[in-house]
Structures are given as C-alpha cells and as structure tokens.
Coordinates of C-alpha atoms in Angstrom, one line a residue:
Chain A
M427 CA -22.1 -0.2 49.3
G428 CA -24.1 -3.1 51.7
M429 CA -27.5 -2.9 53.0
T430 CA -28.5 -2.9 56.7
M431 CA -31.0 -5.6 57.9
T432 CA -33.8 -3.7 57.6
Q433 CA -32.8 -2.9 54.1
K434 CA -32.6 -6.6 53.1
I435 CA -35.9 -7.4 54.7
L436 CA -37.7 -4.6 52.7
A437 CA -35.7 -5.7 49.7
R438 CA -37.2 -9.2 50.1
S439 CA -40.9 -7.6 50.5
A440 CA -40.4 -5.5 47.4
G441 CA -38.7 -8.6 45.5
L442 CA -35.8 -6.0 44.5
D443 CA -32.5 -7.4 44.7
R444 CA -31.4 -4.5 46.5
V445 CA -32.5 -1.2 47.8
E446 CA -31.0 2.2 49.1
A447 CA -32.1 4.1 52.0
G448 CA -34.5 7.1 50.6
Q449 CA -35.9 5.0 48.2
L450 CA -39.6 4.7 47.9
I451 CA -41.0 0.9 47.8
E452 CA -44.1 -0.9 47.5
G453 CA -43.9 -3.8 50.3
K454 CA -45.7 -7.3 50.2
L455 CA -47.4 -6.9 54.0
D456 CA -46.8 -10.8 56.2
L457 CA -49.6 -9.5 58.5
V458 CA -51.6 -6.2 59.3
L459 CA -53.0 -5.2 62.8
G460 CA -55.1 -3.3 64.5
N461 CA -56.8 -2.5 67.8
D462 CA -59.9 -1.6 69.0
I463 CA -59.4 2.4 68.6
T464 CA -57.4 2.4 65.3
T465 CA -59.6 -0.6 63.5
P466 CA -62.7 1.3 63.8
V467 CA -61.5 4.2 61.6
A468 CA -59.7 2.1 59.1
I469 CA -63.4 -0.2 58.5
T470 CA -64.9 3.6 58.0
E471 CA -61.9 3.9 55.3
F472 CA -62.5 0.4 53.9
K473 CA -65.9 1.2 53.3
K474 CA -66.0 4.6 52.1
A475 CA -63.6 3.6 49.3
G476 CA -66.1 0.7 48.5
L477 CA -63.8 -1.9 49.3
S478 CA -65.4 -5.4 49.3
A479 CA -63.0 -7.9 50.4
V480 CA -59.4 -8.7 52.5
F481 CA -56.6 -9.9 50.7
D482 CA -55.7 -12.6 53.0
R483 CA -58.1 -13.6 56.3
D484 CA -55.2 -15.1 58.2
K485 CA -52.7 -12.1 57.6
I486 CA -54.8 -9.8 59.4
A487 CA -55.0 -9.4 63.4
I488 CA -57.4 -7.8 65.1
V489 CA -56.9 -7.2 69.0
L490 CA -59.3 -5.6 71.3
D491 CA -56.8 -4.0 73.9
H492 CA -57.2 -0.8 74.4
S493 CA -60.8 0.2 75.9
T494 CA -61.4 -3.2 77.1
P495 CA -63.0 -4.5 78.9
C496 CA -65.5 -1.7 77.5
K497 CA -64.8 1.5 79.4
D498 CA -67.9 3.2 78.5
I499 CA -70.9 3.0 75.6
K500 CA -68.9 4.7 73.0
S501 CA -65.9 2.0 73.8
A502 CA -68.6 -0.7 73.2
Q503 CA -69.9 0.5 69.8
L504 CA -66.2 0.5 68.4
C505 CA -65.6 -3.0 69.7
A506 CA -68.9 -4.1 68.6
A507 CA -67.9 -2.5 64.9
C508 CA -64.6 -4.6 65.1
R509 CA -66.4 -7.7 66.2
E510 CA -68.9 -7.5 62.9
F511 CA -65.8 -6.5 60.2
A512 CA -64.0 -9.5 61.9
K513 CA -67.2 -11.9 61.5
E514 CA -68.1 -10.7 57.8
H515 CA -64.5 -11.0 56.5
A516 CA -63.4 -14.2 58.3
V517 CA -60.7 -12.9 60.2
T518 CA -58.6 -15.3 61.6
H519 CA -56.7 -13.9 64.2
F520 CA -59.4 -12.2 65.9
Y521 CA -59.1 -11.5 69.7
D522 CA -61.6 -10.6 72.1
V523 CA -62.2 -10.1 75.6
G524 CA -61.1 -13.1 77.4
R525 CA -58.6 -14.5 74.5
M526 CA -57.2 -11.4 73.8
G527 CA -54.1 -9.8 75.5
I528 CA -52.1 -6.9 74.9
E529 CA -51.5 -6.5 71.2
H530 CA -47.4 -6.4 71.1
A531 CA -47.6 -9.4 73.6
L532 CA -49.9 -11.0 72.7
L533 CA -49.1 -11.8 68.7
P534 CA -45.3 -12.9 69.3
E535 CA -46.7 -15.4 71.9
K536 CA -49.2 -16.6 69.1
G537 CA -46.6 -17.3 66.8
L538 CA -48.3 -14.3 64.4
A539 CA -44.4 -12.9 63.9
A540 CA -41.4 -14.5 62.7
P541 CA -37.9 -13.0 61.2
G542 CA -37.7 -11.8 57.9
E543 CA -41.6 -10.3 58.0
V544 CA -43.0 -7.4 56.9
I545 CA -45.6 -6.3 59.3
I546 CA -47.6 -3.0 60.0
G547 CA -49.9 -2.4 62.5
A548 CA -51.9 0.3 63.4
D549 CA -50.8 1.2 66.5
S550 CA -47.3 3.1 66.9
H551 CA -45.9 0.0 69.1
T552 CA -45.9 -2.0 66.6
C553 CA -42.2 -1.8 66.2
T554 CA -41.8 -4.5 69.1
Y555 CA -41.4 -7.6 66.9
G556 CA -38.1 -6.4 65.4
A557 CA -37.2 -8.2 68.7
L558 CA -37.4 -11.5 66.5
G559 CA -35.5 -10.1 63.5
A560 CA -38.6 -9.0 61.5
F561 CA -39.4 -5.5 60.3
S562 CA -42.6 -4.3 61.9
T563 CA -43.4 -1.0 62.0
G564 CA -46.7 1.2 63.4
V565 CA -48.9 2.9 60.5
G566 CA -52.0 4.8 60.7
S567 CA -55.7 3.6 60.1
T568 CA -56.0 4.0 56.2
D569 CA -52.4 2.4 55.8
M570 CA -54.6 -0.6 57.9
A571 CA -57.5 -0.3 55.6
A572 CA -55.4 -0.4 52.4
G573 CA -53.0 -3.3 54.3
M574 CA -56.6 -5.3 55.0
A575 CA -57.3 -4.8 51.1
T576 CA -54.1 -5.2 49.2
G577 CA -51.5 -6.7 51.3
L578 CA -49.1 -3.8 50.1
A579 CA -47.9 -1.0 52.1
W580 CA -45.5 1.6 50.8
F581 CA -42.3 2.6 52.7
K582 CA -39.5 5.3 52.4
V583 CA -36.1 2.8 52.8
P584 CA -34.9 3.9 56.1
S585 CA -31.2 4.7 57.0
A586 CA -30.1 3.2 60.3
V587 CA -28.5 3.8 63.4
K588 CA -26.1 0.6 64.7
V589 CA -26.7 0.3 68.5
N590 CA -23.5 -1.4 69.7
L591 CA -24.1 -3.7 72.7
T592 CA -21.2 -5.1 74.6
G593 CA -21.2 -6.4 78.4
R594 CA -24.0 -7.7 80.6
L595 CA -26.8 -6.4 82.5
G596 CA -26.4 -6.3 86.1
Q597 CA -28.7 -7.1 88.9
Y598 CA -32.3 -4.8 89.0
V599 CA -31.4 -3.2 85.1
G600 CA -33.5 -4.8 82.8
G601 CA -34.3 -3.9 78.7
K602 CA -36.1 -0.5 79.6
D603 CA -33.2 0.7 81.1
V604 CA -31.4 0.4 78.2
I605 CA -34.1 1.8 75.8
L606 CA -34.5 4.5 78.3
H607 CA -30.9 5.4 78.5
L608 CA -30.7 5.3 74.7
I609 CA -33.1 7.6 74.2
G610 CA -32.0 10.0 77.1
M611 CA -28.7 10.0 74.6
I612 CA -30.3 10.7 71.2
G613 CA -33.1 12.3 72.2
V614 CA -37.2 11.5 71.1
D615 CA -36.0 12.5 67.5
G616 CA -32.5 10.8 67.7
A617 CA -33.8 8.5 65.1
L618 CA -35.9 10.0 63.1
Y619 CA -37.1 8.1 59.9
Q620 CA -34.3 5.7 60.8
S621 CA -33.9 1.9 62.0
L622 CA -32.5 1.4 65.3
E623 CA -30.5 -2.0 64.6
F624 CA -29.0 -3.8 67.6
V625 CA -26.1 -5.8 67.1
G626 CA -22.5 -7.0 69.5
D627 CA -21.7 -9.3 72.0
G628 CA -24.0 -7.8 74.6
V629 CA -26.8 -9.1 72.5
A630 CA -26.5 -12.8 73.4
S631 CA -26.8 -12.0 77.1
L632 CA -30.6 -10.5 76.6
E633 CA -33.3 -12.4 77.0
M634 CA -35.9 -12.4 74.7
D635 CA -38.4 -10.0 76.7
D636 CA -35.7 -7.6 76.9
R637 CA -35.4 -7.2 73.6
F638 CA -38.9 -7.0 73.2
T639 CA -38.8 -3.8 75.8
I640 CA -36.2 -2.4 73.8
C641 CA -37.9 -2.9 70.3
N642 CA -41.1 -1.5 71.8
M643 CA -39.5 1.7 72.2
A644 CA -37.7 2.2 69.3
I645 CA -40.7 4.6 68.2
E646 CA -40.1 6.6 71.3
A647 CA -36.8 7.8 69.7
G648 CA -38.8 8.5 66.6
A649 CA -37.3 5.4 64.8
K650 CA -39.3 3.6 61.9
N651 CA -38.4 0.1 63.6
G652 CA -36.2 -1.4 66.3
V653 CA -34.3 -5.1 65.2
F654 CA -32.2 -7.7 66.5
P655 CA -30.5 -10.3 65.0
V656 CA -31.6 -14.0 65.3
D657 CA -30.2 -16.1 67.8
D658 CA -30.4 -19.2 69.4
R659 CA -33.0 -17.4 72.2
T660 CA -35.0 -16.6 69.1
V661 CA -35.5 -19.6 68.0
A662 CA -36.0 -21.0 71.2
Y663 CA -39.0 -18.9 71.5
L664 CA -40.0 -19.3 68.0
K665 CA -40.2 -23.3 68.7
G666 CA -43.4 -24.4 69.3
R667 CA -45.2 -21.0 68.6
V668 CA -44.1 -20.5 64.4
S669 CA -44.3 -23.5 62.0
R670 CA -44.0 -22.1 59.0
E671 CA -41.0 -21.1 57.1
W672 CA -39.2 -18.1 58.0
Q673 CA -36.0 -16.0 57.2
A674 CA -33.3 -14.5 59.1
F675 CA -31.1 -11.7 57.7
E676 CA -28.1 -10.2 59.0
A677 CA -26.5 -6.7 57.8
D678 CA -23.6 -7.0 55.2
P679 CA -20.4 -5.8 56.6
D680 CA -20.3 -3.0 54.5
A681 CA -23.9 -1.5 55.3
E682 CA -23.8 2.3 56.1
Y683 CA -25.2 3.8 59.2
T684 CA -25.8 7.4 59.7
R685 CA -24.1 6.8 63.1
E686 CA -22.5 4.3 65.6
I687 CA -23.3 3.9 69.4
T688 CA -21.6 1.5 71.9
I689 CA -23.4 0.8 75.1
D690 CA -22.2 -1.1 77.8
L691 CA -24.6 -3.2 79.6
S692 CA -22.7 -4.0 82.7
A693 CA -22.3 0.0 83.3
L694 CA -26.1 0.9 83.1
R695 CA -27.7 2.1 86.1
P696 CA -31.7 1.5 86.6
T697 CA -33.1 4.7 84.9
V698 CA -36.1 6.7 84.7
A699 CA -37.5 9.4 82.7
F700 CA -39.2 12.3 83.9
P701 CA -41.9 14.4 82.4
H702 CA -42.5 15.0 79.7
L703 CA -40.5 13.0 77.5
P704 CA -39.2 10.4 77.6
S705 CA -35.6 11.6 76.6
N706 CA -35.7 13.1 79.8
T707 CA -33.7 10.3 81.9
K708 CA -32.2 10.1 85.4
T709 CA -30.5 7.4 87.1
V710 CA -32.1 6.4 90.1
D711 CA -29.5 7.6 92.1
E712 CA -30.3 11.1 90.8
A713 CA -34.4 10.6 90.8
A714 CA -34.5 8.8 94.3
G715 CA -37.0 10.6 96.5
K716 CA -39.4 12.0 94.6
P717 CA -43.0 11.2 96.0
I718 CA -45.2 9.3 93.8
Q719 CA -49.0 8.3 94.7
Q720 CA -49.6 5.7 91.6
V721 CA -47.3 2.9 90.3
V722 CA -48.5 1.0 87.2
I723 CA -46.6 -2.3 86.4
G724 CA -47.7 -3.6 83.0
S725 CA -48.4 -2.5 79.1
C726 CA -46.7 -3.9 75.7
T727 CA -43.8 -2.5 76.9
N728 CA -43.3 -4.1 80.6
G729 CA -46.1 -6.6 80.8
R730 CA -44.3 -9.9 80.1
L731 CA -43.8 -13.0 82.8
K732 CA -40.0 -11.6 83.3
D733 CA -41.1 -8.1 84.2
L734 CA -43.8 -9.5 86.3
R735 CA -41.1 -12.0 88.4
E736 CA -39.2 -8.6 88.7
A737 CA -41.6 -6.8 89.9
A738 CA -42.6 -9.9 92.0
A739 CA -39.1 -10.3 93.3
V740 CA -39.3 -6.8 95.1
L741 CA -42.4 -6.9 96.4
K742 CA -42.8 -10.2 98.1
G743 CA -43.1 -9.9 101.8
R744 CA -43.5 -6.3 101.5
K745 CA -46.6 -4.1 101.6
V746 CA -47.6 -1.1 99.0
A747 CA -46.9 2.1 101.5
D748 CA -50.0 4.0 102.7
G749 CA -51.2 6.4 99.9
V750 CA -49.9 4.9 97.0
R751 CA -51.9 2.7 94.6
C752 CA -50.2 -0.2 92.7
I753 CA -51.9 -1.7 89.7
V754 CA -50.5 -4.7 88.0
I755 CA -51.6 -5.8 84.8
P756 CA -50.3 -9.1 83.0
A757 CA -49.7 -8.5 79.3
T758 CA -51.7 -11.6 78.1
Q759 CA -54.1 -14.1 79.5
Q760 CA -51.2 -17.0 79.2
I761 CA -48.7 -14.6 80.9
Y762 CA -51.9 -14.2 83.7
L763 CA -51.8 -17.9 84.2
D764 CA -48.1 -18.3 84.3
A765 CA -47.7 -15.6 87.0
M766 CA -50.5 -17.6 88.8
A767 CA -48.8 -20.7 88.5
E768 CA -45.3 -19.0 89.8
G769 CA -47.1 -17.5 92.6
L770 CA -46.7 -13.9 91.6
V771 CA -50.3 -12.9 91.6
A772 CA -50.5 -14.1 95.4
D773 CA -47.2 -12.2 96.0
F774 CA -48.6 -8.8 94.3
I775 CA -52.6 -9.1 96.2
Q776 CA -50.7 -10.1 99.6
A777 CA -48.5 -6.8 99.2
G778 CA -51.6 -4.7 98.5
A779 CA -51.3 -4.3 95.1
V780 CA -54.6 -4.8 92.4
V781 CA -54.0 -7.3 89.4
S782 CA -56.1 -6.7 86.5
T783 CA -57.3 -8.3 83.6
P784 CA -54.8 -7.6 80.3
T785 CA -55.8 -4.1 78.9
C786 CA -53.8 -1.0 77.8
G787 CA -56.0 1.0 79.6
P788 CA -53.7 3.3 81.9
C789 CA -51.1 3.7 79.8
L790 CA -53.0 5.9 77.5
G791 CA -55.1 7.7 80.2
G792 CA -58.3 5.3 79.2
H793 CA -59.2 3.9 82.3
M794 CA -58.3 1.5 84.9
G795 CA -55.8 3.9 86.9
V796 CA -56.6 7.6 85.6
L797 CA -55.0 10.0 87.4
S798 CA -56.2 13.2 89.2
D799 CA -54.7 16.7 89.4
N800 CA -51.5 16.9 90.3
E801 CA -50.6 13.6 90.8
W802 CA -47.4 11.6 90.0
A803 CA -47.2 8.2 88.5
I804 CA -44.3 6.1 88.6
S805 CA -44.9 3.5 85.5
T806 CA -43.4 0.9 83.5
T807 CA -45.5 1.8 80.5
N808 CA -43.7 4.0 77.2
R809 CA -44.7 7.7 77.2
N810 CA -44.9 10.5 79.9
F811 CA -46.6 13.2 77.8
V812 CA -48.8 15.9 79.1
G813 CA -51.9 14.7 80.0
R814 CA -51.3 11.1 79.1
M815 CA -52.5 9.3 81.9
G816 CA -55.0 12.0 83.2
P817 CA -54.9 15.4 83.6
T818 CA -52.6 17.9 82.1
S819 CA -51.2 18.7 85.6
S820 CA -51.1 15.2 86.3
M821 CA -46.8 13.6 85.8
I822 CA -45.8 10.5 85.2
I823 CA -42.1 9.1 85.4
L824 CA -41.1 5.9 83.3
A825 CA -39.2 3.4 85.0
G826 CA -38.7 -0.4 84.3
P827 CA -40.4 -3.1 86.7
A828 CA -38.1 -3.2 90.0
V829 CA -37.6 0.5 90.4
A830 CA -41.7 0.9 89.8
A831 CA -42.4 -2.2 92.7
A832 CA -39.2 -0.7 94.7
S833 CA -41.3 2.9 94.6
A834 CA -44.7 1.1 95.8
V835 CA -43.0 -0.1 98.8
T836 CA -41.8 3.2 99.9
G837 CA -43.8 5.8 98.3
V838 CA -40.9 7.3 96.7
V839 CA -38.8 6.9 93.6
T840 CA -36.5 4.0 95.3
D841 CA -33.6 2.0 93.9
P842 CA -34.7 -1.7 94.9
A843 CA -31.2 -2.5 95.7
A844 CA -31.4 0.0 98.5
L845 CA -34.7 -1.7 100.2
Chain S
M584 CA -56.2 33.7 58.3
K585 CA -54.5 33.3 61.4
I586 CA -51.1 31.8 62.5
Y587 CA -51.1 28.9 65.3
K588 CA -47.7 28.4 66.5
Y589 CA -45.9 25.9 68.4
G590 CA -43.1 24.1 70.1
D591 CA -40.7 21.1 69.4
N592 CA -42.3 17.4 69.9
V593 CA -46.1 18.1 69.8
D594 CA -47.0 14.8 70.3
T595 CA -50.7 13.0 69.2
D596 CA -51.8 12.8 73.1
V597 CA -52.1 16.9 72.9
I598 CA -53.1 17.1 69.2
I599 CA -56.4 14.9 70.3
P600 CA -55.7 13.3 73.8
A601 CA -56.8 9.5 74.3
R602 CA -60.3 10.5 76.4
Y603 CA -62.0 11.6 73.5
L604 CA -60.6 8.8 70.9
N605 CA -63.9 6.8 71.9
N606 CA -66.0 9.0 69.2
P607 CA -64.2 8.7 66.2
D608 CA -66.6 11.3 64.5
E609 CA -64.7 14.4 62.4
K610 CA -66.8 17.0 64.4
S611 CA -66.1 15.4 67.9
L612 CA -62.2 15.1 66.9
A613 CA -62.4 19.1 65.8
A614 CA -64.1 20.2 69.0
H615 CA -61.0 19.0 71.3
C616 CA -58.2 19.3 69.1
M617 CA -55.7 20.8 70.7
E618 CA -57.3 21.0 74.2
D619 CA -54.1 19.8 76.0
I620 CA -51.5 22.5 75.0
D621 CA -53.7 25.0 73.7
A622 CA -57.3 25.2 75.1
G623 CA -58.4 28.2 73.0
F624 CA -57.6 26.4 69.6
A625 CA -60.9 24.6 69.1
S626 CA -63.0 27.8 69.7
T627 CA -60.9 30.3 67.6
V628 CA -59.6 28.1 64.6
E629 CA -61.0 29.2 61.3
A630 CA -61.0 27.2 57.8
G631 CA -57.7 28.2 56.0
D632 CA -56.0 29.0 59.1
I633 CA -52.1 27.6 59.6
V634 CA -50.4 25.3 62.0
V635 CA -46.7 26.0 62.5
G636 CA -44.7 23.7 64.9
G637 CA -41.2 22.9 65.7
S638 CA -39.5 19.3 64.9
N639 CA -40.7 15.9 65.5
F640 CA -44.3 17.3 65.1
G641 CA -47.2 14.7 65.6
C642 CA -44.7 12.0 67.8
G643 CA -46.3 9.6 69.6
S644 CA -49.4 7.2 68.9
S645 CA -50.4 6.2 65.6
R646 CA -53.9 7.4 66.2
E647 CA -54.7 8.7 62.7
H648 CA -57.2 10.8 64.7
A649 CA -54.6 13.7 65.1
P650 CA -54.3 14.7 61.7
L651 CA -57.9 14.0 61.0
A652 CA -58.7 16.2 63.8
I653 CA -56.6 19.1 62.7
K654 CA -57.8 18.9 59.3
A655 CA -61.4 18.7 60.6
S656 CA -60.9 21.8 62.4
G657 CA -60.5 23.6 58.8
V658 CA -56.8 23.8 59.1
K659 CA -55.1 24.9 55.7
C660 CA -51.6 22.7 56.3
V661 CA -49.2 22.2 58.9
I662 CA -45.9 23.5 58.7
A663 CA -42.7 22.1 60.9
K664 CA -39.5 21.7 61.2
S665 CA -39.4 18.1 60.9
F666 CA -42.7 15.6 61.1
A667 CA -42.8 12.2 63.6
R668 CA -42.5 9.3 60.9
I669 CA -46.6 7.6 61.5
F670 CA -48.1 11.4 61.7
Y671 CA -46.4 12.3 58.0
R672 CA -47.6 9.6 56.4
N673 CA -50.7 9.5 58.0
A674 CA -51.3 13.2 56.8
I675 CA -50.3 11.8 53.4
N676 CA -52.8 8.7 53.5
I677 CA -55.7 11.4 54.2
G678 CA -54.9 14.0 51.5
F679 CA -54.0 16.5 54.3
P680 CA -50.9 18.6 53.3
I681 CA -47.9 18.9 55.5
L682 CA -44.9 20.9 54.6
E683 CA -41.5 20.6 55.9
C684 CA -39.4 23.6 56.3
P685 CA -36.9 24.5 59.2
E686 CA -36.2 28.4 57.8
A687 CA -40.0 28.4 57.3
V688 CA -40.8 27.9 60.6
D689 CA -38.3 30.3 62.1
G690 CA -39.5 33.2 59.7
I691 CA -43.1 32.9 60.7
D692 CA -44.7 34.3 63.8
P693 CA -48.3 34.1 64.5
G694 CA -50.3 37.5 63.5
N695 CA -48.1 37.1 59.9
S696 CA -49.9 36.4 56.9
V697 CA -48.7 33.3 55.2
S698 CA -49.5 31.8 51.6
V699 CA -48.8 28.0 50.6
D700 CA -48.3 26.7 46.9
F701 CA -48.3 22.8 47.4
Q702 CA -47.3 22.3 43.8
S703 CA -44.0 24.2 44.4
G704 CA -43.4 24.0 48.0
A705 CA -43.2 27.3 48.1
I706 CA -43.9 29.1 51.6
V707 CA -44.5 33.3 51.3
N708 CA -44.8 35.2 54.1
E709 CA -47.0 38.0 53.0
T710 CA -46.3 40.1 56.2
T711 CA -42.3 40.1 56.2
G712 CA -42.2 39.5 52.0
Q713 CA -39.7 36.4 52.9
T714 CA -40.1 33.2 50.8
F715 CA -39.2 29.8 51.9
Q716 CA -39.1 26.7 50.0
A717 CA -40.1 23.4 51.6
A718 CA -38.7 20.0 49.8
P719 CA -41.6 18.7 47.5
F720 CA -43.2 15.6 47.5
P721 CA -41.7 12.7 45.7
E722 CA -44.2 11.9 42.6
F723 CA -45.4 8.8 44.2
V724 CA -46.8 10.7 47.4
N725 CA -48.4 13.6 44.6
G726 CA -50.0 10.9 43.5
I727 CA -51.7 10.0 47.0
I728 CA -52.5 13.4 47.7
E729 CA -54.0 14.2 44.3
N730 CA -55.7 11.7 44.6
G731 CA -57.2 12.6 48.1
G732 CA -55.5 9.8 49.6
L733 CA -54.0 6.6 49.7
L734 CA -57.3 4.4 49.3
N735 CA -58.4 6.4 46.3
S736 CA -54.8 6.3 45.2
L737 CA -54.8 2.4 45.0
K738 CA -58.3 2.4 43.5
A739 CA -56.8 4.6 40.8
R740 CA -54.1 2.3 40.2
G741 CA -56.5 -0.8 40.1
V742 CA -54.7 -2.6 43.0
A743 CA -57.3 -2.4 45.4
K744 CA -60.6 -3.4 44.3

C-alpha cells in the first residue's frame, strides 16, 4: 500500500522509508512558529523546564500579530516578553510592529515555508502552508517550547481524505467558497485527525491565494493539515522568495484514503456560513437579505492581495451603507503597499471603509472591530463560534471578500452579481 | 464530585474567551473558564469534578490556555466522544488526563458519581453501576503523562537540555 503526500513528508522528517496511518513518529522540524498570545506561554514553559538554548535560531519565527499594535497593558507586557526572548536567543525571524504581518500571510511571503518542509506553529491556522506542498500544522505552546529546544515534534501519522477538484471557479467565487462548501459537506469534524489532500485537474486554475485560503481553514473541518500538490504556480510563487533546496512530494497511485470527495469548482455558488459553526453553510442565494451591522475584510484567511482586489472591485465607486461599519485589514505590510500602489486603499476609503494596519484583532474579538450586543457581522475570517467577535449575543456570518464587500454596500447579505 | 456535561463542538473560544488571553496566569484563566457557555462553572467547580463533552471537544484555536484553564479549575479529567486534535495533544503535553469514550458520555448524566482509572482507562458510573472502557493511551503518550508533561519527558529522555 502506498503513502499519501502527507505521509511521505512525515516519513522524510522522521528519517523513515515508510510510515502508516496511526503510527507515532518523532519528526525533525524545519520551522517553529509562535505569536504574541501563544509564545509567552511557551517561554514560561521553556524557562520552567530549565531549558537554556534554542535548537536553531534560524528555524524559529515569532510574529506579534494578535493584539498588536498593543490594545492594553497586559498585551503590551506579553509582547515585551516575546521581544526579550527573541533578543536573548537571537531569533532571526522575529517580526514586530512595522515589520510584522498576520503570521500565515507573512511566512510564505518571506519565503519561510517551502514544499516538503515540516512546520509547526502555536496557532491553529498554521495549516495554511500546505498550499505550498508543505506539512504544516497547529500545535500548542508546550509543543512550541519543545520544538524550539529540540527541533523535534511528535506526530500521529494521519490518514487522509482525498478531495478531487474539477472544473474552474466562476466570477465572484474563490477559495473561501471552496473550503466553506467542503466544510458544509463533511462537518466541523469531518476530517478529524486526518489530512485533506487536494488533487485533480481543477487545482491548476486555482491561484496561490485561493490555495492558501483553502488550506487555512482545513482546521475548521478538524483536519491536521491540508495540502496541495506542487505545480507551476507554486514554483512561480517560490521564485525570489525561497533560495534553499526543497523537495516536492506526490501521493503514491495506490495510497489509501478514508474517503474521496469530488467538488466541481464550476458549479460552486458564493457560499457563507451562519452562526455558530463554519459548517452551517448556505449559498448566497439562500442567505441574501439578512441585515448586518459590520463587515470585516482581512485575516489570515482572506487578507491577501487577491482578496483585497476582489473586495475593491465591488466597493469602487460605491458607498458603504448607512449604519454599516466596514473594516479592511491588509494582512501584511507588503500587501498594504501593493494595495496602495494599485489604488485599492483609495477605493476602500472613498467608499467609506476604514483600512487598518495588519492585525488579527477583530477575528478573535480582540480589538479593531469588537461587536456589541445582538449585532451581526459578515466577515471574511474563519470562525463564527459563540462570542468569537463580541458578546455571546453577537453573530458572525463567514463569507468570501466579494460577498462581504457587496453586503457592506447594501447592509444586507448580498450576491455581488446582483449589485 | 460533580459532573459538568456539555454537547458537541465545545470550542476553545467558549472554554476561555480570547478577551482573557492577555493574562495567561492560571488563576485568571480558571476564573473565566467556560464563561460563555456556562456562566456558573467557575464559581461552582471544585477539585475532582469531571467535565463530560460530546464530539470534537476543544475545537478551534490552538490556545493551550483552554486545557490549562480547565486543569487550573481543579477538574480531574475530561471525558468526551472525541477531541479536536490540537486540544488533544495540548492536554497530553501539559499532563492533563482526557479520555475518549462515546459510550461513557451517553451513560453519564449530571448528578451521577463517576470514578476513573487512568491506567486502565476504566470509567465507572457509581450511580448506575455501569462500567465503560476508554481506549488506553499508546506507551509513548503514557510516558509524557507519567513524566508530568512533554518537556519533562524530553528532559528525562535527555533530548532537551
């Protein structure tokens, strides 16, 4: 029996010829990531265990993105602890305000993720880098501490769900609609402990930003990781970003999957998820007309340049509706600069939206867009759990950037094609 | 001891809302544990109580603050039909016992008295007399729990210095 793409990457990292689903292995890490919420807990554990050195200062990334620019004194103290640790251990990839971006947009942009690499991050959306053919997965702070000290992590080798993509996405349909549709099909634990491996002739048409969005929300189906094969688009993305050697892996023809699913991209409609689970999906046609008070366009899921272009195409020359706040957050400083150069930032501001420095802020109800009682938001973020963006009575609808922008214009959930 | 029983998909945002993550002190986390799903939890929970959940317990964020908050509340263990994978490894890594056993979840109600043997994975509902068997941990994982967490176990193996 052959191996899946994920199993091959994990076998390499464990120095084994082959692995099988369920096997416990210890893998060598190519990168260990943390942010301003999870790193301080890792630092505490690192010190408590009496550890003195990091395994490789070039293979640790610390990104201050969640509560930054700091929202309160306690957050500032957590950031200070990260800063001090990064300095003490001369961490190469330390990103502070002014240089940072939302971690899962920033790391690929900086060339810190490459095909075949094994990456753990103390942030659940670390699964994003599977878009580049890497194995990357979210872990906790103790794993981060152990990874920083040893360069190793334990893994249970996952089985996999094969997702065969066919056809081509239509207008106003993007990566977010693909992943929401899939989660709606299989549920929030539909791929629990498993890999989501995306293959098929539909892959080639998907831009890298769509692939990042799809892998980013693999965790919302319970998956350990999501992964795409490496193709010309991947190689073009890596050019100028990654100079070290990397290795692309493909699943064996006789690899075993627990389930195979086919999604015809050309048949997908813009898709949204109603409270309080990402699996509670509806097409925009079914959801249209629901009033909203806030729109968030950004996050590690949908804060990349393609997302901003899609939102700006809808908002340009139009106005955000009275009674609606529209918050746009480019995910990195580079994306912000590119959006300015293309005139997108002007389009947003002229429409009556605000444009913020990169931050995770509103996605987790931290700052820069917290909701009030009984308010509804439509958001390009990734979770619509109870109380995620505000009080327990506040509600979140998840959507892609085009639908979010169209809804900002009308004040109700809107199909951009209907404007 | 008391049982706190919840449904499916108890996520890390309700176990410990993000607004409290700016203070990772264990006592502070425990003070707000389960606040958005069960406002009375933090004020009534006592050492030795057990949390029972449905499927996909601990889904969502990677925040280790979630199992830390439950552990610091004095909860002895969590029994669930299934766990989200990051919560699962976080609990193991901090040495907090969790048991996967769908039959036990269906067979335990609030108000029951329950005892657990972590070595064997046996769960006994002393009120009804029913016994349930959770899948035991692999040896590697037991080594982590017995050493009191991942970092101690890596040190015991001489891997971390």
